[in-house]
Amino acid sequence: MGYGISVRALLRENATDTRSQLWYDYESIRKKGHPTKVIYGGFLPPFIVTMLKSKSRKRAAASRESMKGQRDKRVRKDDRRSPDRTRILKIFYRLTVPGGLLLLISALLVRAGFMSDAQTPFVQFYAYFVFGVGLLLSAFFKRSRLFFAILVVILSERTLAWFATRFLSTGTGHGVFEAIAVLLPINLLALTFMRDRGIISPAGRQRVIFIAVQIFAVMILLSLPKQVHAAALLDHAFVAPHFVNWSAISQPALLAFVVAAVAMIISLIRRYQPVESSLYWALVAAFVALQMGRGNHLATMYFSTGGLILIIAVLETSYAMAYRDELTQLPSRRSLNETLLKLGDSYSIGMLDVDNFKKFNDTYGHEAGDQALRMVASKLSTIAGGGKPFRYGGEEFTVVFPDKSVGEAYTYLDTMRKMIEQSAFTVRGKDRRRQAKKSKAAQNGTRDVEVNVTVSVGVAARDEERTSPDLVIRSADKALYRAKAKGRNRTIAVKPASEEMRIVSIR
């Protein structure tokens, strides 16, 4: 005996490139022994529809495997060429932008003749404006190191512009010039390794006193009857003069600049910070300024450029406080929210969570937990495919892939998951020096512990069901918890709605 059903079924073949679709629209009505009306394709009894569905699923699975293989090849190609080159380019960028770029622009303006003697009034205004704004901004944002750096630079520039030009032909003018050339790099180097501890605080008052002592010491030495001896000390030659004839400053000053520059570069390579970068380029700008001579308007321009570099560092650090996570140095939740507002119609979002992080903290301590988060963040910062990592909160991270499908994002994220799993992580104490480690091992009878840090990942993409970033994040978060429920250390993607077989309506 026949039977009837009333169903509209939609099948879409999972072929991402061709987007080919198989539509079967059929209707068998009432219980009259056989279907009496078929809208498409002739008679389609239920068992035939079931067979077609099975065949469609097989083709969809084959298509997914083919697409996954192609994506894996692209990812492997990206991974072969990206890590080392990306790291080198990142270091180069951090070392040269914006300080090196601003200094290069200043040099090009001088080379092109835009800073002739006729432009001296403009250069003077430029200096007063830059140093005034720099002192106000650094004080307002409580950037004490930058405040004192700007103060040291402006004192050096004003002293050369006023004192050295009036006593240029005497030994006093020469002594002031050489004293500034020696003391300026020493002060900038000292500020590099200090912390921001306030301007009018006890630490700030000590720094003011330190600067004042240097000024009075130079004045006293150069006012003594035997100032020739002080000037000779500043002009002491360590090597034959013909080796450094190209420099306008003495050999002690040149040595001070070289030592300061090398120490700053090493510090920047080990860990980049906008303040340290700006201090380094302010040092370079001061060196170029001193090469211009005593009281020259070109020297004023280069000193002012150094002040401008320090101002940009004030703005950079203020931005970083608002938009960058202090622990991991990844963009923060606020930065993520602004990024989500700028996304188009095609994007994927991955949610990552460090596995068993609470247990890790309880076992090895919060300091080790922070080290683990920094390690994971450093790996995520190198993710391929144009992914933008953010710290979402706690031990959770977010990676946004603009213009990437869920399959592509899945491949990049799973590659990153494996990379984190294979990374050796050693739990160390807060003090990592050899002597401290030896003494700790001797006292406790323990060694550094190597552990495996793993992450679970969930990924979802925007589609007709998930039309907003919040919905995509919610879906990715659900996939993340499914990954944890299935044993952790795995990646689970939410299947796009366009690739799912759905019953649209049942009558």
Coordinates of C-alpha atoms in Angstrom, one line a residue:
M1 CA 0.0 0.0 0.0
G2 CA 1.4 3.4 -0.9
Y3 CA 1.8 6.3 1.4
G4 CA 2.4 10.0 0.8
I5 CA 4.6 12.8 2.4
S6 CA 4.8 16.5 1.8
V7 CA 8.4 17.7 2.1
R8 CA 10.7 20.3 0.5
A9 CA 14.2 19.3 0.8
L10 CA 17.3 21.3 -0.1
L11 CA 20.6 19.7 -0.8
R12 CA 23.7 21.7 -1.6
E13 CA 26.8 19.9 -2.6
N14 CA 29.8 20.9 -0.5
A15 CA 31.9 22.2 -3.4
T16 CA 33.4 25.5 -2.2
D17 CA 34.8 26.6 -5.5
T18 CA 32.0 25.8 -7.9
R19 CA 29.2 26.3 -5.4
S20 CA 27.2 23.7 -7.5
Q21 CA 23.9 22.9 -6.1
L22 CA 21.6 19.9 -6.4
W23 CA 17.9 20.8 -6.0
Y24 CA 15.3 18.2 -5.6
D25 CA 11.8 19.5 -5.2
Y26 CA 9.2 16.8 -5.0
E27 CA 5.8 16.4 -3.6
S28 CA 3.8 13.2 -3.1
I29 CA 0.4 13.8 -1.9
R30 CA -2.2 12.0 0.1
K31 CA -2.4 8.3 0.6
K32 CA -3.6 7.2 -2.9
G33 CA -1.1 4.4 -3.5
H34 CA 1.4 6.3 -5.6
P35 CA 2.6 9.9 -6.0
T36 CA 0.3 11.9 -8.2
K37 CA 2.3 15.2 -8.5
V38 CA 6.0 15.7 -9.0
I39 CA 7.3 19.2 -9.6
Y40 CA 10.9 18.3 -10.7
G41 CA 12.6 15.4 -12.3
G42 CA 9.7 12.9 -12.8
F43 CA 8.7 10.4 -10.1
L44 CA 11.1 10.5 -7.1
P45 CA 10.0 7.9 -4.5
P46 CA 11.5 8.3 -1.0
F47 CA 14.1 5.5 -1.4
I48 CA 15.5 7.3 -4.5
V49 CA 15.7 10.5 -2.7
T50 CA 17.6 8.7 0.1
M51 CA 20.0 7.3 -2.4
L52 CA 20.6 10.7 -4.0
K53 CA 21.3 12.2 -0.6
S54 CA 23.9 9.5 0.2
K55 CA 25.6 10.1 -3.2
S56 CA 25.6 13.8 -2.6
R57 CA 27.2 13.3 0.8
K58 CA 30.0 11.2 -0.7
R59 CA 30.8 13.8 -3.3
A60 CA 30.7 16.5 -0.6
A61 CA 33.2 14.5 1.5
A62 CA 35.5 14.0 -1.5
S63 CA 35.3 17.7 -2.3
R64 CA 36.2 18.6 1.3
E65 CA 39.3 16.3 1.2
S66 CA 40.4 17.8 -2.1
M67 CA 40.0 21.4 -0.9
K68 CA 41.8 20.6 2.4
G69 CA 44.7 19.1 0.5
Q70 CA 45.0 22.3 -1.6
R71 CA 44.8 24.5 1.5
D72 CA 47.5 22.4 3.3
K73 CA 49.8 22.9 0.3
R74 CA 49.3 26.6 0.4
V75 CA 49.9 26.8 4.2
R76 CA 53.0 24.7 4.0
K77 CA 54.3 27.0 1.3
D78 CA 53.6 30.0 3.5
D79 CA 55.2 28.4 6.5
R80 CA 58.4 27.6 4.6
R81 CA 58.9 31.2 3.6
S82 CA 57.4 33.2 6.4
P83 CA 58.9 32.7 9.9
D84 CA 62.5 33.7 9.5
R85 CA 61.8 36.5 7.0
T86 CA 58.9 37.8 9.0
R87 CA 60.9 38.0 12.2
I88 CA 63.8 39.8 10.4
L89 CA 61.4 42.3 8.8
K90 CA 59.7 42.8 12.1
I91 CA 63.0 43.6 13.9
F92 CA 64.0 45.9 11.0
Y93 CA 60.7 47.7 11.1
R94 CA 60.8 48.2 14.9
L95 CA 64.4 49.5 14.8
T96 CA 63.7 52.0 12.0
V97 CA 60.1 53.2 12.3
P98 CA 59.3 55.9 13.2
G99 CA 62.6 57.3 14.5
G100 CA 64.8 56.3 11.6
L101 CA 62.2 57.5 9.1
L102 CA 61.9 61.0 10.7
L103 CA 65.6 61.4 10.9
L104 CA 65.9 60.3 7.2
I105 CA 63.3 62.9 6.2
S106 CA 65.2 65.6 8.1
A107 CA 68.4 64.6 6.4
L108 CA 66.7 64.8 3.0
L109 CA 65.3 68.2 3.7
V110 CA 68.8 69.4 4.6
R111 CA 70.3 67.8 1.5
A112 CA 67.6 69.4 -0.8
G113 CA 68.5 72.8 0.5
F114 CA 65.2 73.5 2.4
M115 CA 67.1 74.3 5.6
S116 CA 69.3 77.2 4.4
D117 CA 70.3 80.1 6.6
A118 CA 67.1 81.9 5.5
Q119 CA 65.1 79.3 7.4
T120 CA 66.7 80.0 10.7
P121 CA 63.6 81.7 12.2
F122 CA 61.5 78.7 11.3
V123 CA 64.0 76.3 12.8
Q124 CA 64.0 78.3 16.0
F125 CA 60.2 78.2 16.2
Y126 CA 60.2 74.5 15.4
A127 CA 62.6 73.9 18.3
Y128 CA 60.5 75.8 20.8
F129 CA 57.3 74.2 19.6
V130 CA 58.6 70.6 19.7
F131 CA 60.3 70.9 23.1
G132 CA 57.3 72.8 24.7
V133 CA 54.8 70.3 23.4
G134 CA 57.0 67.4 24.3
L135 CA 57.4 68.5 28.0
L136 CA 53.7 69.1 28.3
L137 CA 52.6 65.7 26.8
S138 CA 55.2 63.7 28.7
A139 CA 54.1 65.3 32.0
F140 CA 50.4 64.9 31.2
F141 CA 50.7 61.2 30.4
K142 CA 53.2 60.6 33.2
R143 CA 56.0 59.4 31.0
S144 CA 58.9 60.5 33.3
R145 CA 61.7 59.0 31.3
L146 CA 60.6 60.8 28.1
F147 CA 60.1 64.0 30.1
F148 CA 63.7 63.9 31.4
A149 CA 65.1 62.8 28.0
I150 CA 63.4 65.8 26.3
L151 CA 64.7 68.0 29.1
V152 CA 68.3 66.8 28.6
V153 CA 68.1 67.3 24.8
I154 CA 66.6 70.8 25.1
L155 CA 69.2 71.9 27.7
S156 CA 72.0 70.6 25.4
E157 CA 70.5 72.4 22.4
R158 CA 69.9 75.7 24.2
T159 CA 73.3 75.6 25.8
L160 CA 75.1 75.1 22.5
A161 CA 72.9 77.7 20.8
W162 CA 73.6 80.4 23.4
F163 CA 76.8 79.6 25.4
A164 CA 78.9 78.0 22.8
T165 CA 78.3 80.7 20.1
R166 CA 79.2 83.5 22.5
F167 CA 82.4 81.9 23.6
L168 CA 83.2 80.1 20.3
S169 CA 86.7 81.4 20.0
T170 CA 87.7 80.6 23.6
G171 CA 88.6 77.4 25.4
T172 CA 85.4 77.7 27.4
G173 CA 83.2 77.4 24.3
H174 CA 85.1 74.3 23.2
G175 CA 84.9 72.8 26.7
V176 CA 81.2 73.2 26.9
F177 CA 80.7 71.6 23.5
E178 CA 82.8 68.6 24.4
A179 CA 81.2 68.2 27.8
I180 CA 77.8 68.1 26.2
A181 CA 79.0 65.6 23.7
V182 CA 80.2 63.3 26.5
L183 CA 77.3 63.7 29.0
L184 CA 74.3 63.6 26.6
P185 CA 74.8 59.9 25.5
I186 CA 75.5 58.9 29.1
N187 CA 72.2 60.4 30.2
L188 CA 70.1 58.9 27.4
L189 CA 71.7 55.5 28.1
A190 CA 70.9 55.8 31.8
L191 CA 67.2 56.7 31.0
T192 CA 67.0 53.6 28.8
F193 CA 67.5 51.3 31.8
M194 CA 65.4 53.2 34.3
R195 CA 61.7 53.0 35.0
D196 CA 58.9 55.6 34.9
R197 CA 58.8 56.6 38.5
G198 CA 57.2 60.0 38.3
I199 CA 58.4 63.5 37.8
I200 CA 57.7 65.2 41.1
S201 CA 58.1 61.9 43.1
P202 CA 61.2 61.3 45.2
A203 CA 62.8 59.4 42.3
G204 CA 61.9 62.3 39.9
R205 CA 63.5 64.8 42.3
Q206 CA 66.7 62.6 42.4
R207 CA 66.9 62.7 38.6
V208 CA 66.5 66.5 38.6
I209 CA 69.3 66.8 41.1
F210 CA 71.5 64.5 39.0
I211 CA 71.0 66.7 35.9
A212 CA 71.7 69.8 38.0
V213 CA 74.8 68.4 39.5
Q214 CA 76.2 67.7 36.0
I215 CA 75.5 71.3 34.9
F216 CA 77.2 72.8 38.0
A217 CA 80.1 70.4 37.7
V218 CA 80.8 71.5 34.1
M219 CA 80.5 75.2 35.1
I220 CA 82.9 74.8 38.0
L221 CA 85.5 72.8 36.0
L222 CA 85.5 75.3 33.1
S223 CA 85.6 78.3 35.4
L224 CA 88.7 77.1 37.3
P225 CA 92.1 78.8 36.4
K226 CA 93.4 75.5 35.2
Q227 CA 90.5 74.8 32.9
V228 CA 93.0 73.8 30.3
H229 CA 93.5 70.5 32.1
A230 CA 89.7 69.8 32.1
A231 CA 89.6 70.6 28.4
A232 CA 92.6 68.3 27.7
L233 CA 90.8 65.5 29.6
L234 CA 87.7 65.9 27.3
D235 CA 90.0 65.9 24.3
H236 CA 92.0 62.8 25.3
A237 CA 93.0 60.7 22.3
F238 CA 92.7 56.9 22.5
V239 CA 93.8 56.2 18.9
A240 CA 95.7 58.0 16.3
P241 CA 93.7 61.2 15.3
H242 CA 93.6 60.4 11.6
F243 CA 91.2 57.5 12.3
V244 CA 88.5 59.9 13.6
N245 CA 89.2 63.0 11.6
W246 CA 85.7 62.6 10.1
S247 CA 84.1 63.4 13.4
A248 CA 83.5 66.9 14.9
I249 CA 83.5 65.5 18.5
S250 CA 86.4 64.3 20.6
Q251 CA 87.3 60.6 21.0
P252 CA 85.9 60.4 24.6
A253 CA 82.6 61.7 23.3
L254 CA 82.7 59.4 20.3
L255 CA 83.4 56.4 22.6
A256 CA 80.4 57.4 24.8
F257 CA 78.1 57.5 21.8
V258 CA 79.3 54.1 20.5
V259 CA 78.9 52.4 23.9
A260 CA 75.5 53.9 24.4
A261 CA 74.3 53.0 20.9
V262 CA 75.5 49.4 21.1
A263 CA 73.9 48.9 24.5
M264 CA 70.6 50.4 23.3
I265 CA 70.5 48.2 20.1
I266 CA 71.1 45.0 22.2
S267 CA 68.3 46.0 24.5
L268 CA 66.0 46.7 21.6
I269 CA 66.7 43.4 19.9
R270 CA 66.1 41.5 23.1
R271 CA 62.8 43.2 23.7
Y272 CA 61.3 46.1 21.7
Q273 CA 59.8 49.0 23.6
P274 CA 58.7 52.3 22.0
V275 CA 60.5 54.3 24.7
E276 CA 63.8 52.6 24.3
S277 CA 63.5 52.9 20.5
S278 CA 62.8 56.6 20.7
L279 CA 65.8 57.1 23.1
Y280 CA 68.1 55.3 20.6
W281 CA 67.0 57.5 17.7
A282 CA 67.2 60.6 19.9
L283 CA 70.8 59.6 20.5
V284 CA 71.4 59.2 16.8
A285 CA 69.8 62.6 16.1
A286 CA 72.0 64.2 18.8
F287 CA 75.1 62.7 17.3
V288 CA 74.2 64.1 13.8
A289 CA 73.4 67.5 15.4
L290 CA 76.8 67.6 17.1
Q291 CA 78.5 66.8 13.7
M292 CA 76.9 70.0 12.3
G293 CA 79.1 72.1 14.6
R294 CA 78.5 74.5 17.5
G295 CA 75.5 76.7 17.5
N296 CA 74.5 75.9 13.9
H297 CA 70.8 76.2 13.0
L298 CA 71.2 72.7 11.4
A299 CA 72.2 71.3 14.8
T300 CA 69.0 72.9 16.3
M301 CA 66.9 71.2 13.6
Y302 CA 68.4 67.8 14.3
F303 CA 68.1 68.2 18.1
S304 CA 64.4 69.2 17.5
T305 CA 63.9 66.1 15.3
G306 CA 65.2 64.0 18.3
G307 CA 62.6 65.8 20.4
L308 CA 59.8 65.0 17.9
I309 CA 60.8 61.3 18.0
L310 CA 60.4 61.4 21.8
I311 CA 57.0 63.0 21.4
I312 CA 55.8 60.2 19.1
A313 CA 57.0 57.7 21.8
V314 CA 54.8 59.4 24.3
L315 CA 51.8 58.9 22.0
E316 CA 52.9 55.3 21.2
T317 CA 53.1 54.3 24.9
S318 CA 49.8 56.0 25.7
Y319 CA 48.2 54.1 22.8
A320 CA 49.8 50.8 24.0
M321 CA 48.4 51.3 27.5
A322 CA 44.9 51.5 26.1
Y323 CA 45.1 49.0 23.2
R324 CA 47.8 46.5 24.1
D325 CA 47.9 43.8 26.7
E326 CA 50.8 44.4 29.1
L327 CA 51.6 40.8 29.8
T328 CA 51.6 39.3 26.4
Q329 CA 52.1 42.4 24.3
L330 CA 49.3 41.4 22.0
P331 CA 46.4 43.7 21.1
S332 CA 43.9 43.8 23.9
R333 CA 40.1 43.3 24.0
R334 CA 39.5 46.9 23.2
S335 CA 41.6 46.7 20.1
L336 CA 39.7 43.5 19.1
N337 CA 36.3 45.3 19.5
E338 CA 37.5 48.1 17.1
T339 CA 38.9 45.5 14.6
L340 CA 35.5 43.7 14.5
L341 CA 33.8 46.9 13.6
K342 CA 36.0 47.2 10.5
L343 CA 35.4 43.7 9.1
G344 CA 33.7 43.1 5.8
D345 CA 31.4 40.4 4.7
S346 CA 33.9 37.6 4.6
Y347 CA 36.0 36.6 7.6
S348 CA 36.7 33.8 10.1
I349 CA 37.4 34.0 13.8
G350 CA 39.3 31.5 15.9
M351 CA 39.1 31.2 19.7
L352 CA 42.0 29.5 21.5
D353 CA 42.3 28.5 25.2
V354 CA 45.3 27.1 27.0
D355 CA 44.5 23.6 28.2
N356 CA 44.3 22.9 32.0
F357 CA 45.6 26.4 32.7
K358 CA 44.2 26.6 36.3
K359 CA 45.9 23.3 37.1
F360 CA 49.1 24.6 35.6
N361 CA 49.0 27.7 37.8
D362 CA 48.3 25.6 40.9
T363 CA 51.2 23.3 40.1
Y364 CA 53.9 25.7 38.9
G365 CA 52.8 29.1 40.2
H366 CA 51.4 32.2 38.6
E367 CA 54.8 33.3 37.4
A368 CA 55.1 30.2 35.3
G369 CA 51.5 30.7 34.1
D370 CA 52.5 34.1 32.9
Q371 CA 55.5 32.7 31.1
A372 CA 53.3 30.2 29.4
L373 CA 50.9 32.9 28.2
R374 CA 53.8 34.9 26.9
M375 CA 55.1 31.9 25.0
V376 CA 51.7 31.2 23.4
A377 CA 51.3 34.9 22.5
S378 CA 54.7 34.9 20.9
K379 CA 53.8 32.0 18.7
L380 CA 50.4 33.5 17.8
S381 CA 52.1 36.7 16.7
T382 CA 53.8 34.7 13.9
I383 CA 50.6 33.0 12.6
A384 CA 50.3 32.8 8.8
G385 CA 47.4 33.6 6.6
G386 CA 47.0 37.2 7.6
G387 CA 45.6 36.3 11.1
K388 CA 45.5 39.0 13.7
P389 CA 45.9 37.7 17.2
F390 CA 44.4 39.3 20.3
R391 CA 44.3 38.5 24.0
Y392 CA 40.6 37.9 24.7
G393 CA 41.0 37.6 28.5
G394 CA 42.6 35.2 31.0
E395 CA 44.1 32.3 29.1
E396 CA 41.9 32.8 26.1
F397 CA 43.0 34.3 22.8
T398 CA 41.2 35.4 19.6
V399 CA 42.6 35.3 16.0
V400 CA 40.7 37.2 13.3
F401 CA 41.2 36.2 9.6
P402 CA 39.8 38.8 7.2
D403 CA 38.8 37.4 3.8
K404 CA 39.4 33.8 4.8
S405 CA 37.0 30.9 4.7
V406 CA 36.5 28.7 7.7
G407 CA 38.5 25.9 6.0
E408 CA 41.5 28.2 5.4
A409 CA 41.4 29.5 9.0
Y410 CA 41.1 26.0 10.3
T411 CA 44.3 24.9 8.5
Y412 CA 46.3 27.9 9.8
L413 CA 45.0 27.6 13.4
D414 CA 45.6 23.8 13.5
T415 CA 49.1 24.3 12.2
M416 CA 49.7 26.9 15.0
R417 CA 48.2 24.4 17.6
K418 CA 50.7 21.8 16.5
M419 CA 53.5 24.3 16.7
I420 CA 52.6 25.3 20.2
E421 CA 52.3 21.6 21.2
Q422 CA 55.8 20.9 19.8
S423 CA 57.4 23.9 21.4
A424 CA 59.6 23.1 24.4
F425 CA 58.6 25.1 27.5
T426 CA 60.8 25.1 30.6
V427 CA 59.3 26.3 33.9
R428 CA 61.8 28.7 35.4
G429 CA 61.8 31.0 38.4
K430 CA 61.5 34.7 38.2
D431 CA 65.3 35.2 38.3
R432 CA 66.8 33.3 35.4
R433 CA 70.5 34.1 36.0
R434 CA 72.8 31.1 36.3
Q435 CA 73.9 31.8 39.8
A436 CA 70.3 32.1 41.0
K437 CA 69.4 28.9 39.3
K438 CA 72.4 27.0 40.8
S439 CA 71.6 28.3 44.3
K440 CA 68.0 27.4 44.0
A441 CA 68.8 23.9 42.7
A442 CA 71.2 23.4 45.6
Q443 CA 68.7 24.5 48.2
N444 CA 65.7 22.6 46.8
G445 CA 67.4 19.8 45.0
T446 CA 65.3 20.4 41.9
R447 CA 65.9 21.3 38.3
D448 CA 64.0 23.3 35.7
V449 CA 61.0 21.3 34.6
E450 CA 60.1 20.9 30.9
V451 CA 56.3 20.7 30.3
N452 CA 54.1 20.6 27.2
V453 CA 51.7 23.5 26.8
T454 CA 48.8 22.8 24.5
V455 CA 45.7 24.7 23.3
S456 CA 42.2 23.9 22.2
V457 CA 40.8 25.8 19.2
G458 CA 37.4 26.6 17.9
V459 CA 36.8 28.4 14.6
A460 CA 33.8 29.8 12.8
A461 CA 33.1 32.0 9.8
R462 CA 30.5 34.6 8.9
D463 CA 27.6 33.2 6.8
E464 CA 23.9 33.6 6.4
E465 CA 23.2 32.3 9.9
R466 CA 26.1 34.1 11.7
T467 CA 25.8 37.6 10.3
S468 CA 27.7 39.5 13.0
P469 CA 31.1 39.2 14.7
D470 CA 29.4 38.5 18.0
L471 CA 27.5 35.5 16.6
V472 CA 30.7 34.2 14.9
I473 CA 32.6 34.5 18.2
R474 CA 29.8 32.8 20.0
S475 CA 29.9 29.9 17.5
A476 CA 33.7 29.7 17.7
D477 CA 33.5 29.6 21.5
K478 CA 31.0 26.7 21.4
A479 CA 33.4 24.9 19.0
L480 CA 36.2 25.6 21.5
Y481 CA 34.3 24.0 24.3
R482 CA 33.5 21.0 22.2
A483 CA 37.2 20.6 21.5
K484 CA 37.8 20.6 25.2
A485 CA 35.0 18.1 25.9
K486 CA 36.5 15.8 23.3
G487 CA 39.9 15.6 25.0
R488 CA 41.6 19.0 24.5
N489 CA 44.6 19.8 22.2
R490 CA 42.5 19.8 19.0
T491 CA 40.8 22.2 16.6
I492 CA 37.1 22.1 15.7
A493 CA 35.5 24.2 13.0
V494 CA 31.8 25.1 12.7
K495 CA 30.5 24.0 9.4
P496 CA 29.1 26.9 7.3
A497 CA 25.4 26.9 6.9
S498 CA 25.8 27.0 3.1
E499 CA 27.5 23.6 3.3
E500 CA 24.9 21.9 5.5
M501 CA 21.9 19.8 4.4
R502 CA 18.8 21.3 5.9
I503 CA 15.1 20.7 5.8
V504 CA 13.6 24.0 4.9
S505 CA 9.9 23.3 5.5
I506 CA 7.7 20.4 6.4
R507 CA 4.0 20.6 5.6

